[in-house]
Coordinates of C-alpha atoms in Angstrom, one line a residue:
Chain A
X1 CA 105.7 56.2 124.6
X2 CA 104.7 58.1 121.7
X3 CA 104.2 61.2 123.4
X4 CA 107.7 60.8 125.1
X5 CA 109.5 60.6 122.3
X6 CA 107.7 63.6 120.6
X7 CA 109.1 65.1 123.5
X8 CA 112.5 64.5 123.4
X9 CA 112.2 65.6 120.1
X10 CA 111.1 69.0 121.1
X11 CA 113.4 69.6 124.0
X12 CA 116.6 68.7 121.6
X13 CA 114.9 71.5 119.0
X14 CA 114.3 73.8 122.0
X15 CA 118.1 73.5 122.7
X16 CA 119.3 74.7 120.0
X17 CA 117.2 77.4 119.2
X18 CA 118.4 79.0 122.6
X19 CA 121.9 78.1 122.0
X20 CA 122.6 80.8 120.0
X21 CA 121.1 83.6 122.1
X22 CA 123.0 81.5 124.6
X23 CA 126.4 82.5 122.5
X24 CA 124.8 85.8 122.1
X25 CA 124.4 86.9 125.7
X26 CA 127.9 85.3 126.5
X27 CA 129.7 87.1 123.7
X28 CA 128.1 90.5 125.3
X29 CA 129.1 89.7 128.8
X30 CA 132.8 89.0 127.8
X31 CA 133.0 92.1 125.6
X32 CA 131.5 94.0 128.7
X33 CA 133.5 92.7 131.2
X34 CA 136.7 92.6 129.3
X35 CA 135.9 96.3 128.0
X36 CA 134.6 98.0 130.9
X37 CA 137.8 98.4 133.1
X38 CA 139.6 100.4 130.2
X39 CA 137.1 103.5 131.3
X40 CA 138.5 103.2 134.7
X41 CA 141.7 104.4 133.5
X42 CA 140.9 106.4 130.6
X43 CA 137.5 108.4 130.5
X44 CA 134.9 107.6 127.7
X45 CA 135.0 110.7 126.1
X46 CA 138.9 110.5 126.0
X47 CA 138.9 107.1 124.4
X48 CA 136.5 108.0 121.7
X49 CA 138.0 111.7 121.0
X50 CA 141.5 110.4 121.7
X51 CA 143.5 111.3 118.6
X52 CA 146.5 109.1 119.0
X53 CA 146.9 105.3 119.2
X54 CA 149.9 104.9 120.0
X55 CA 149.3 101.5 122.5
X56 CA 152.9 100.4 123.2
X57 CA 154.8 104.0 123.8
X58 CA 155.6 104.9 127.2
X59 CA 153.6 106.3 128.2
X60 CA 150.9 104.6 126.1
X61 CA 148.2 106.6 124.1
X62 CA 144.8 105.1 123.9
X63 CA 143.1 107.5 121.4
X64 CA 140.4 105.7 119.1
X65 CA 139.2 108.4 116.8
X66 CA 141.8 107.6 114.4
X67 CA 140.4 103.9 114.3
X68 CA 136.9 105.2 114.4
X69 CA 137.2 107.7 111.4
X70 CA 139.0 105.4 109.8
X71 CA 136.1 102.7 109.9
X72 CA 133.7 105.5 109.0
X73 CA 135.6 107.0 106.1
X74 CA 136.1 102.9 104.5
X75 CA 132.4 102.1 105.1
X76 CA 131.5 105.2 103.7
X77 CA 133.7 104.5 100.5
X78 CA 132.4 101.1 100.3
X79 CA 128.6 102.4 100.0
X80 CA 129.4 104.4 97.2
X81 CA 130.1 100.8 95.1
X82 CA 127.7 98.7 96.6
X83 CA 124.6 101.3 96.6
X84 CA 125.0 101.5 92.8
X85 CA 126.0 98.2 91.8
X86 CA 123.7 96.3 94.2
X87 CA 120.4 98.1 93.7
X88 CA 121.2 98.6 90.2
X89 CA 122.3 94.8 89.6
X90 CA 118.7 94.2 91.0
X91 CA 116.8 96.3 89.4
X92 CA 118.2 94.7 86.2
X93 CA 117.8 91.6 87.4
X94 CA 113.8 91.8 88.7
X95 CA 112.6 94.1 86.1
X96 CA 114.8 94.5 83.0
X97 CA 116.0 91.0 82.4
X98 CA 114.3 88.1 80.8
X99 CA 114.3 84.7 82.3
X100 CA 116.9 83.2 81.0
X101 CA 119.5 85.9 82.2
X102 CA 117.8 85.9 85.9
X103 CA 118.6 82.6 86.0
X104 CA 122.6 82.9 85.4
X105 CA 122.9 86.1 86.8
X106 CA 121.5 85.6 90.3
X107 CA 123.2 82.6 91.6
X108 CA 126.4 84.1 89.9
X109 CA 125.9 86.9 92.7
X110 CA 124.9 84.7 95.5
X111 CA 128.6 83.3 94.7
X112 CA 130.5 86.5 94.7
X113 CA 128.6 85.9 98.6
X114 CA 130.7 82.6 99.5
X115 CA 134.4 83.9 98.1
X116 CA 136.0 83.7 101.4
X117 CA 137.2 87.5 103.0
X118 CA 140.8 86.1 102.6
X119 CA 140.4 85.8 99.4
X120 CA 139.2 89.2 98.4
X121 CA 141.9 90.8 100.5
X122 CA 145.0 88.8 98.6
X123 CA 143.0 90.1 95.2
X124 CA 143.2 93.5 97.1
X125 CA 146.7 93.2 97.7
X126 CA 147.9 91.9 94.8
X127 CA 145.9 93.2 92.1
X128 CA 144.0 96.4 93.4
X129 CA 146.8 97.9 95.1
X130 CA 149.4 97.9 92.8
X131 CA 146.6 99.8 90.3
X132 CA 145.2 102.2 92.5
X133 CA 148.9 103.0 93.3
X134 CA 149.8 103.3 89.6
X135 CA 146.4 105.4 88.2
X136 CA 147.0 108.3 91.5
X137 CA 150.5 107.9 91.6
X138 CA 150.2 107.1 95.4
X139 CA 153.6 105.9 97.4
X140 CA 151.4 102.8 98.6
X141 CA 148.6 101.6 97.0
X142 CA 147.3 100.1 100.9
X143 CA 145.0 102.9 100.9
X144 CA 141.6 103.8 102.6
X145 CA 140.1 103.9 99.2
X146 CA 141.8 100.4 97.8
X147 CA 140.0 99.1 101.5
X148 CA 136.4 100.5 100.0
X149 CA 136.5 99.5 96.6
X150 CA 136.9 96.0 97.9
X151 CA 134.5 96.0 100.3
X152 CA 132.1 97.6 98.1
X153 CA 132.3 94.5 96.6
X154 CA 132.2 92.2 99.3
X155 CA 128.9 93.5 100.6
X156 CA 127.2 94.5 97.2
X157 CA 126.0 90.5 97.2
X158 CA 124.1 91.6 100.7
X159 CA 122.4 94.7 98.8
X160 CA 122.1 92.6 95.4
X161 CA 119.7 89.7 97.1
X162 CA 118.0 91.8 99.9
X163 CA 116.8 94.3 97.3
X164 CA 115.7 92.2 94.7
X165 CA 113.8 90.1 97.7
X166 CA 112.2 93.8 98.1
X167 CA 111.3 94.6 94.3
X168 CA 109.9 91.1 93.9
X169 CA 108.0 91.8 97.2
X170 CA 106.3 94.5 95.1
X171 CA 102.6 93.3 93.4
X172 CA 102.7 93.1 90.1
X173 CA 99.5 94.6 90.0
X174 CA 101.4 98.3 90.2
X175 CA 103.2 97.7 87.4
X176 CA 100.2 96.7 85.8
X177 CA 98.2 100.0 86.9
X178 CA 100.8 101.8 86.1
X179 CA 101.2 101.1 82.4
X180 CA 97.8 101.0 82.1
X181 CA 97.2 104.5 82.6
X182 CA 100.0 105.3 80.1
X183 CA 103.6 105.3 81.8
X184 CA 106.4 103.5 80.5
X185 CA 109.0 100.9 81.9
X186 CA 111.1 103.6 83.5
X187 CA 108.5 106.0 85.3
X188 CA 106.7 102.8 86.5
X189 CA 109.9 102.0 87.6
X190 CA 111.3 104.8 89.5
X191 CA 107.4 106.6 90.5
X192 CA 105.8 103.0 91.8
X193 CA 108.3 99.9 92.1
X194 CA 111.3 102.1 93.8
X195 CA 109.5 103.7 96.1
X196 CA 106.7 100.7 97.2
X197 CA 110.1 98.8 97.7
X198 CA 111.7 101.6 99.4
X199 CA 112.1 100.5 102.6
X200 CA 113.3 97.7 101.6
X201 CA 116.0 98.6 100.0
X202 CA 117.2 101.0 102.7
X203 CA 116.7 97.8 104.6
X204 CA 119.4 96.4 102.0
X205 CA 121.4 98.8 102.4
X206 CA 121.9 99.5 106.2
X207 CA 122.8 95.7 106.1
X208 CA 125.2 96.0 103.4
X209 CA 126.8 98.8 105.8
X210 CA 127.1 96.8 109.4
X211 CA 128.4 93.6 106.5
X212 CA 131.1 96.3 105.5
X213 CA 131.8 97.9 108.9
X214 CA 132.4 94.5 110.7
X215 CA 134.5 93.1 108.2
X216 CA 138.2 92.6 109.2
X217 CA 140.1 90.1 107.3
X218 CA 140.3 92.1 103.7
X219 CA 140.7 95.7 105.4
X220 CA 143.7 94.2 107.6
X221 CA 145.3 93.2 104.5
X222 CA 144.3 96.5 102.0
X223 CA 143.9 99.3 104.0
X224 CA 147.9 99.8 104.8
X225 CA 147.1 99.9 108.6
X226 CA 148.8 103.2 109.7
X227 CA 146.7 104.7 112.4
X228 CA 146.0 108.2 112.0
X229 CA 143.1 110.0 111.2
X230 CA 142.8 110.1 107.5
X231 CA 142.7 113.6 105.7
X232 CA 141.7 111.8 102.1
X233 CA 140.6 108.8 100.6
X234 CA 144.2 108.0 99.2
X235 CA 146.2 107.3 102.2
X236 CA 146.2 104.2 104.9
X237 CA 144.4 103.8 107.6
X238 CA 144.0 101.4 110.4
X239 CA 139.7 100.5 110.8
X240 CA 138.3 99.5 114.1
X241 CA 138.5 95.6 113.2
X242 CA 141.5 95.6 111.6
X243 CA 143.3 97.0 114.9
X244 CA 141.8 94.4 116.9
X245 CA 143.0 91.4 114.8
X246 CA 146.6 92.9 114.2
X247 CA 147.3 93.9 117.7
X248 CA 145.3 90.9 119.7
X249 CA 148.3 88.4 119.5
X250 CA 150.4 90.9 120.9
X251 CA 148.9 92.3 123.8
X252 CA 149.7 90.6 127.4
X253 CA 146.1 89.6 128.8
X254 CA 144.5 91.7 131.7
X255 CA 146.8 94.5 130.2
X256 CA 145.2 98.4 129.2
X257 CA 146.4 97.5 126.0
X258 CA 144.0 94.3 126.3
X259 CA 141.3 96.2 127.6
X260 CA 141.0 98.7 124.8
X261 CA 141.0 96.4 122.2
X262 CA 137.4 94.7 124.3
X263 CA 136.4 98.2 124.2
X264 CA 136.7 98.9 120.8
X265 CA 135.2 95.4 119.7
X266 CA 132.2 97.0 122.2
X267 CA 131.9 99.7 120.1
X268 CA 131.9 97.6 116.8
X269 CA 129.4 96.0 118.5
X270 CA 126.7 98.7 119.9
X271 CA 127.4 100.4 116.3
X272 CA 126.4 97.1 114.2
X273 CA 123.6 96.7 116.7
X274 CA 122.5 99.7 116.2
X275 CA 122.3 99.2 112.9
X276 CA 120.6 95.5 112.7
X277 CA 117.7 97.1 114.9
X278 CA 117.5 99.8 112.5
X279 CA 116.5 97.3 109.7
X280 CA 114.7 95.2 112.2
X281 CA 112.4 98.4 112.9
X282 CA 112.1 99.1 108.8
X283 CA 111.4 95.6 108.1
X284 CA 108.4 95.2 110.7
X285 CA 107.0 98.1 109.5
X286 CA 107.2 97.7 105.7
X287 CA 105.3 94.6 105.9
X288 CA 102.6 96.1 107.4
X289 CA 102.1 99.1 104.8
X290 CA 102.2 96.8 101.9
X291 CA 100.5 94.2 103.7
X292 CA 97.2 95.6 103.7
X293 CA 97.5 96.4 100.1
X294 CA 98.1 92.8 98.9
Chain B
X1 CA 73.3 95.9 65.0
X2 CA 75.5 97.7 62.6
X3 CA 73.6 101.2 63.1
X4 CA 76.2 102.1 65.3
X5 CA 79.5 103.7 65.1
X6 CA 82.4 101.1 65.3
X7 CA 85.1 101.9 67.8
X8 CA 86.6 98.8 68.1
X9 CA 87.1 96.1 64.9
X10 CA 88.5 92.6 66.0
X11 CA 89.6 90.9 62.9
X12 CA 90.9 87.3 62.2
X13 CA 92.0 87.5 65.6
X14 CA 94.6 84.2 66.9
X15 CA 96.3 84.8 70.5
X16 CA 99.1 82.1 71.1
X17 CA 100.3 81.3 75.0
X18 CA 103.7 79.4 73.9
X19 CA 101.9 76.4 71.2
X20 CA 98.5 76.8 72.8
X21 CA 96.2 78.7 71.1
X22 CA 94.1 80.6 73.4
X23 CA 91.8 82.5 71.2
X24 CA 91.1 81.3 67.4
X25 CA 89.8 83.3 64.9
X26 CA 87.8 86.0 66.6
X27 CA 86.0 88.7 64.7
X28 CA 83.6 91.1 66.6
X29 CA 82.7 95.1 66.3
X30 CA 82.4 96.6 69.6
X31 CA 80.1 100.0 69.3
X32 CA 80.7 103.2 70.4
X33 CA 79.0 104.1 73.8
X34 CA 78.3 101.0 74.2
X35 CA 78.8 98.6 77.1
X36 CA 80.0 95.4 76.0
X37 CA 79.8 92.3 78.3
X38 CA 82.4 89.3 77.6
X39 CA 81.2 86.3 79.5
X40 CA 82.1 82.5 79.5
X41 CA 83.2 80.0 81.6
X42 CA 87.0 80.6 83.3
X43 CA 90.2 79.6 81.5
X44 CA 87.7 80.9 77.8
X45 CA 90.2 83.7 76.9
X46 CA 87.8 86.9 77.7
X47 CA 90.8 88.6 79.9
X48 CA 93.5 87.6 77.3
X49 CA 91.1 89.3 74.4
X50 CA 90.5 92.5 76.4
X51 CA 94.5 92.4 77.8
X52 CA 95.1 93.1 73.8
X53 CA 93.2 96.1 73.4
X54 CA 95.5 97.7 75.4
X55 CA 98.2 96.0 75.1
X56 CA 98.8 94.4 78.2
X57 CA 99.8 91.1 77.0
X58 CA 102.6 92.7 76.4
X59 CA 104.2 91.9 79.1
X60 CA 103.5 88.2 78.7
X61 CA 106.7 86.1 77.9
X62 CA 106.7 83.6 75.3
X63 CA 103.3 84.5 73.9
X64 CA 102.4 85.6 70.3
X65 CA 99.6 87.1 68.3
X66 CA 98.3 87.1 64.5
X67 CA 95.1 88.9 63.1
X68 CA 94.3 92.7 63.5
X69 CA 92.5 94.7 65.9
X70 CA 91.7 98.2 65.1
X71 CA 90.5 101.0 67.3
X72 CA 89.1 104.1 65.2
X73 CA 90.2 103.0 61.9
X74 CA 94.2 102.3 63.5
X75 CA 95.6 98.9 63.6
X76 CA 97.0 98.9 67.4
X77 CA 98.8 95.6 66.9
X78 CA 101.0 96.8 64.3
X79 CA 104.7 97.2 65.8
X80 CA 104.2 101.3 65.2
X81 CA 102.1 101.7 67.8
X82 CA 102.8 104.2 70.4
X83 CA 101.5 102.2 73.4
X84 CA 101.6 104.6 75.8
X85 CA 99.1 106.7 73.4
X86 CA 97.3 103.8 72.8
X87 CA 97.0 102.6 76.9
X88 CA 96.6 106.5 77.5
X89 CA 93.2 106.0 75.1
X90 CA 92.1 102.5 76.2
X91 CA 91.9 102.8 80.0
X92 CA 91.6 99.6 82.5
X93 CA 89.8 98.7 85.9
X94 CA 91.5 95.4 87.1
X95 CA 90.0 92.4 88.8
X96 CA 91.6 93.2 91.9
X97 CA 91.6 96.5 93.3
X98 CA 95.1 97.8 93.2
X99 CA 95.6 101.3 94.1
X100 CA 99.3 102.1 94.6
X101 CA 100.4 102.8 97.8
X102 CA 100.1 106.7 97.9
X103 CA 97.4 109.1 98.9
X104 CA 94.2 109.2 96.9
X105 CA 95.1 112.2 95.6
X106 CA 98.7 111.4 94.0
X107 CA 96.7 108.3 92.7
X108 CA 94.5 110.4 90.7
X109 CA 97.0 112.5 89.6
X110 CA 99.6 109.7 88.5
X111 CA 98.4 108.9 85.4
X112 CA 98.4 112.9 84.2
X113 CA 102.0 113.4 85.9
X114 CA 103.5 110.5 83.6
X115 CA 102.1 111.8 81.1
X116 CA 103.6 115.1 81.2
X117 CA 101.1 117.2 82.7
X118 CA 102.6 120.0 84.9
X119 CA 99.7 122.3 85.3
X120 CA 98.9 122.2 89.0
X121 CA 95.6 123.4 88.7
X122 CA 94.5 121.8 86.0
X123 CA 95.9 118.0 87.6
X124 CA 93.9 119.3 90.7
X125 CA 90.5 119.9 89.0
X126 CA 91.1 116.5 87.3
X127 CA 91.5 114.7 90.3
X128 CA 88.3 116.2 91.5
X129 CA 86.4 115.5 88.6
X130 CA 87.6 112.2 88.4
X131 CA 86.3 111.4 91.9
X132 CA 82.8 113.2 91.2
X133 CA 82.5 110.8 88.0
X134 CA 83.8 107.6 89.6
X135 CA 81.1 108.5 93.1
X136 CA 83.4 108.0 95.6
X137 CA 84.1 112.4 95.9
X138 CA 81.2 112.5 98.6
X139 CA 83.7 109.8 100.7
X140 CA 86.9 111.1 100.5
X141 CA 86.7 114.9 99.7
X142 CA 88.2 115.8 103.4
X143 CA 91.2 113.0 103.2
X144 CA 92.4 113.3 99.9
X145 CA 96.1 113.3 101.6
X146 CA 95.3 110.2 103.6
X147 CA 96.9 106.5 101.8
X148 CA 94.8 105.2 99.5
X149 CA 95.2 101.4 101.6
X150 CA 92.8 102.7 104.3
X151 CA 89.8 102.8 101.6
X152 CA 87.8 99.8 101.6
X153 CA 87.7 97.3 98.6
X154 CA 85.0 98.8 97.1
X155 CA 86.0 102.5 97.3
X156 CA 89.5 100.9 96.4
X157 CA 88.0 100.1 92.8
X158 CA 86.1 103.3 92.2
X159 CA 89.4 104.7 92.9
X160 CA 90.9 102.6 90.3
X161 CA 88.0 103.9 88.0
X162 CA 89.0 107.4 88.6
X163 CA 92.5 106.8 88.0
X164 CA 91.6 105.5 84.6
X165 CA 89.0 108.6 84.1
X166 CA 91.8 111.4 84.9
X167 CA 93.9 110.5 81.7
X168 CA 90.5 111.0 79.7
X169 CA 90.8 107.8 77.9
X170 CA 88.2 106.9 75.3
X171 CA 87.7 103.1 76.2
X172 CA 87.4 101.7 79.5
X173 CA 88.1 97.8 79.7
X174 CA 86.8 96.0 82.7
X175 CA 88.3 93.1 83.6
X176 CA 86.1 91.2 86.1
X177 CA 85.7 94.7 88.5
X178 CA 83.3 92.8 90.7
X179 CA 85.2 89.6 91.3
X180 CA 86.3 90.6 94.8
X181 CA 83.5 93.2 96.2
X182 CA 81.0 92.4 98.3
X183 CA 77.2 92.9 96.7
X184 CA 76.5 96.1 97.9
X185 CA 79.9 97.8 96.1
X186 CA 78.9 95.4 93.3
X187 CA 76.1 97.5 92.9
X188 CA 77.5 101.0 93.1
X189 CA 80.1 99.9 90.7
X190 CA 77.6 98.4 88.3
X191 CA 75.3 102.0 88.7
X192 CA 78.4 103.8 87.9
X193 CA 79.4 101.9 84.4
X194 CA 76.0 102.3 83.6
X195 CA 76.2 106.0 84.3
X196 CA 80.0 106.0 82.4
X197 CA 78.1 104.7 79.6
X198 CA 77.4 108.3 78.4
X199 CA 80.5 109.4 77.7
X200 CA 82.8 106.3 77.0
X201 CA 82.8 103.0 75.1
X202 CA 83.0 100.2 78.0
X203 CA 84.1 96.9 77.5
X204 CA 83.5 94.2 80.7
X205 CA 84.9 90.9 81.2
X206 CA 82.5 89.2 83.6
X207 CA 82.1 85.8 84.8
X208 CA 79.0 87.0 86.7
X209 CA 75.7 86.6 83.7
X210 CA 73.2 88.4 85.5
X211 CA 75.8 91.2 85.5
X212 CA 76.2 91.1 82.2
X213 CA 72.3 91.1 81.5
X214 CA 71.9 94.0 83.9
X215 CA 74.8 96.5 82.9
X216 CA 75.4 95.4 78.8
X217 CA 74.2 96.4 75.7
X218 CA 75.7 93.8 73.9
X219 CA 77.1 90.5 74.9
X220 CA 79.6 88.3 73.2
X221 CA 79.8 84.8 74.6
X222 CA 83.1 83.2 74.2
X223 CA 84.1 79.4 74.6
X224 CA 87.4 77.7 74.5
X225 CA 89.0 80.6 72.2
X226 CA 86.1 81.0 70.0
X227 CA 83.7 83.0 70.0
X228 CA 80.6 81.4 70.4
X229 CA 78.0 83.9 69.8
X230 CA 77.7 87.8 69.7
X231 CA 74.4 89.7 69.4
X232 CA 72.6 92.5 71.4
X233 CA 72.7 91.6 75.0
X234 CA 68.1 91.2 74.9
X235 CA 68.5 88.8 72.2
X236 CA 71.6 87.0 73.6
X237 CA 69.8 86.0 77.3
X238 CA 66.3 85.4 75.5
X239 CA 66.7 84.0 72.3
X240 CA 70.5 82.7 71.6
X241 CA 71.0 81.3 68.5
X242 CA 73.9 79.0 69.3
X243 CA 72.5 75.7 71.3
X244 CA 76.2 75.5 73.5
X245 CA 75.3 79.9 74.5
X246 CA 71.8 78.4 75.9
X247 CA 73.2 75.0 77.6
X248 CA 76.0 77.7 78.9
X249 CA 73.5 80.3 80.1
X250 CA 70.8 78.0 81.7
X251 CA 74.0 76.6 83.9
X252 CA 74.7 73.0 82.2
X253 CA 78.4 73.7 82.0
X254 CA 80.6 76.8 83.4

């Protein structure tokens, strides 16, 4: 009876593990299936060096690069916030500050973490824009750069905990040896803690990126939405996800139009993939260098 | 026992970890080219003494420290010490080996790089000399490039040792070297503080008496804080004068 019930118990467990590579393999399929049949039409190359989206003309234009670049150039804006103020939020917070601030400072982050994306886009909108339009005399202030700076933001929390998870992942024994043969806070610091936590944070980092890439709600509402390829930071653009979720509700199903959407969230996809084995690959072998000197 | 030069005074010594007081009132003179054992049971406070003659407590929270200690005539807890001079004159061997995770070579030459040292040849004949006076040379002359990790524990802490030799400190402080080596890198380890005797003033931290009665010249014995008794190492092992050193020594508590 006993050994029944332990079994149940296991089975019910076993379920639900699977159920989410379940989810995972059907969410591929779809985005396969559904994305495929635009390349019968339109040839890879053309959809991914396309320069115009223009979806609904006649006849319609199925050109990605503008939504591609547009991705990379807000992605790419967004790591020049969260690179500094992530790593450098936890290098302050694991090695500078004392116990008490750790303790207020860290969960503060972790919070910044649960703002819903919504949220940050309306601050965008509201707040942000109007600025950033005011400071560089822009015509809109919807711009590619508004679109980084907030989700700089959104995914420094990402960068903050992963690479303080790295620099306390670091013996304190270095620091030890290291001031012990004479070097201060700040060579220990950037000749021994950095770099034995170093691939961790690029771990961090790479993460913070496919946070920032795949994030759609804010950049919908900041980035102004106009899709061409962007020549500077200070004019709107239309990313990858942001394309999807303004022109999904419009499109008739089974259409092209339909089709290329898939095949853009396929792209999002294999790109974010991409990057997840990437840190996958860092992470496995990180542990192993460190591990044998712990 | 005063015939020799003082390098290190300990005077009115208290050490304080929050409201406990882990060492009261210690007063010792630890000679020149000497090797000085520390020994007592665990928790006695040998590591926290030793920590302060470099300074290492430093980085304790929350703890606090009255008395003096002076190396050479220089009170080193005084707030105007340079500590970087001061840890760049006192080296340390820790209890676990813990070479960073670089090549032997950029190991060695650490210490001298943070330190300001940009003559290449001169960092490279340290590193070798460093390696010839901690005995490990002879094992690692052809893979000087290869990660320090792949050493074994033992060459691990002779590594550590000639870390701490390359920035030519005066003091070496041992803080329980042996406590994770096997016997046989016990013994080279031992040999070579014997052998570093010579040239430097060597204070150890053991937990291990026999070592201490085969490497020391002198021995302090230290109990709950205090300290117990201090005397030549011969006279220490054979003849304490302190009944709670010889119910310690002969095994009745520790």
């Amino acid at each position: 009876m006993q050994k029944i019930k332990e079994n149940i118990y296991r089975y019910i467990f076993a379920v639900l593990a699977f159920a989410s590579i379940i989810f995972l393999v059907g969410i591929t399929i779809t985005l396969f299936k559904e994305g495929m049949p635009l390349f019968k039409e339109i040839p890879f190359k053309n959809f991914i060096f396309g320069r115009d989206w223009y979806p609904t003309y006649d006849p319609p234009d199925y050109g990605a690069l503008p939504l591609i670049s547009a991705s990379v150039f807000v992605t790419l804006g967004a790591l020049f916030v969260c690179i500094p103020l992530g790593i450098g939020s936890a290098l302050y917070i694991n090695e500078i500050a004392g116990y008490k601030q750790k303790s207020i400072l860290k969960p503060l982050i972790e919070i910044l973490a649960g703002i819903p994306s919504v949220v940050y886009g309306f601050f965008g909108m509201v707040i942000v824009a109007p600025f950033v339009q005011k400071i560089f005399n822009l015509p809109t202030g919807l711009t590619a750069f508004t679109g980084s700076l907030i989700l700089g933001i959104m995914a420094t929390p990402t960068v903050t905990s992963l690479t303080e998870d790295a620099l306390s992942f670091v013996p304190n024994s270095f620091r030890e040896a290291s001031m012990a043969v004479g070097a201060n806070r700040w060579q220990t610091l950037v000749k021994v803690v950095i770099p034995a936590a170093g691939s961790g944070i690029s771990t961090a980092v790479i993460l913070g990126i496919s946070r920032a890439i795949g994030e759609t709600m804010t950049v919908l509402m900041v980035t102004g939405g106009s899709a061409v390829i962007p020549k500077s930071f200070f004019q709107p653009v239309r990313p990858m996800t942001a394309t999807i979720a303004a022109e999904m509700g419009e499109t008739v199903v089974g259409s092209l139009h339909y089709h290329s959407l898939f095949a853009i969230g396929l792209i999002l996809f294999v790109i974010t993939l991409f990057f997840n084995i990437i840190a996958e690959f860092i992470i496995s072998r990180y542990r192993l260098k460190l591990g044998a000197g712990r | 026992m005063d015939k020799h030069e003082v390098q290190i005074r300990v005077s009115n010594l208290n050490f304080f970890y929050g409201k406990t007081c882990a060492l009261k009132n210690i007063n010792m003179d630890i000679y020149k080219k000497k090797i000085t054992a520390i020994i007592g049971p665990s928790g006695c406070g040998k590591s926290t003494l030793i920590r302060l003659f470099n300074r290492m407590n430093d980085l304790v929270l929350n703890s606090r420290v009255e008395g003096h200690i002076y190396i050479d005539g220089e009170d080193i807890l005084s707030a105007k010490t340079d500590v970087v001079e001061l840890r760049r004159k006192v080296g340390m061997v820790f209890q676990k080996p813990n070479p960073f995770p670089k090549s032997i070579y950029r190991n060695i030459s650490y210490g001298l790089e943070v330190n300001n040292v940009k003559n290449k040849k001169y960092i490279e004949e340290k590193v070798i000399d460093s390696l010839k006076n901690s005995a490990l040379w002879e094992e690692v002359k052809d893979r000087l490039n290869e990660s320090a990790l792949m050493l074994s524990g033992g060459q691990q802490q002779r590594l550590c040792i000639a870390r701490c030799l390359a920035v030519e400190p005066e003091v070496i402080l041992f803080d329980e070297p042996c406590a994770s080596l096997d016997p046989i890198s016990t013994r080279k380890i031992e040999e070579l503080i014997t052998e570093l005797k010579k040239q430097y003033t060597i204070v150890i931290v053991t937990h291990n008496m026999q070592q201490a009665a085969r490497v020391s010249d002198y021995t302090a014995f230290l109990y709950l804080g205090e300290l117990v008794e201090y005397g030549t190492t011969e006279k220490l092992f054979t003849v304490p004068e302190n009944p709670k050193t010889e119910e310690y020594l002969s095994g009745k508590f520790g």
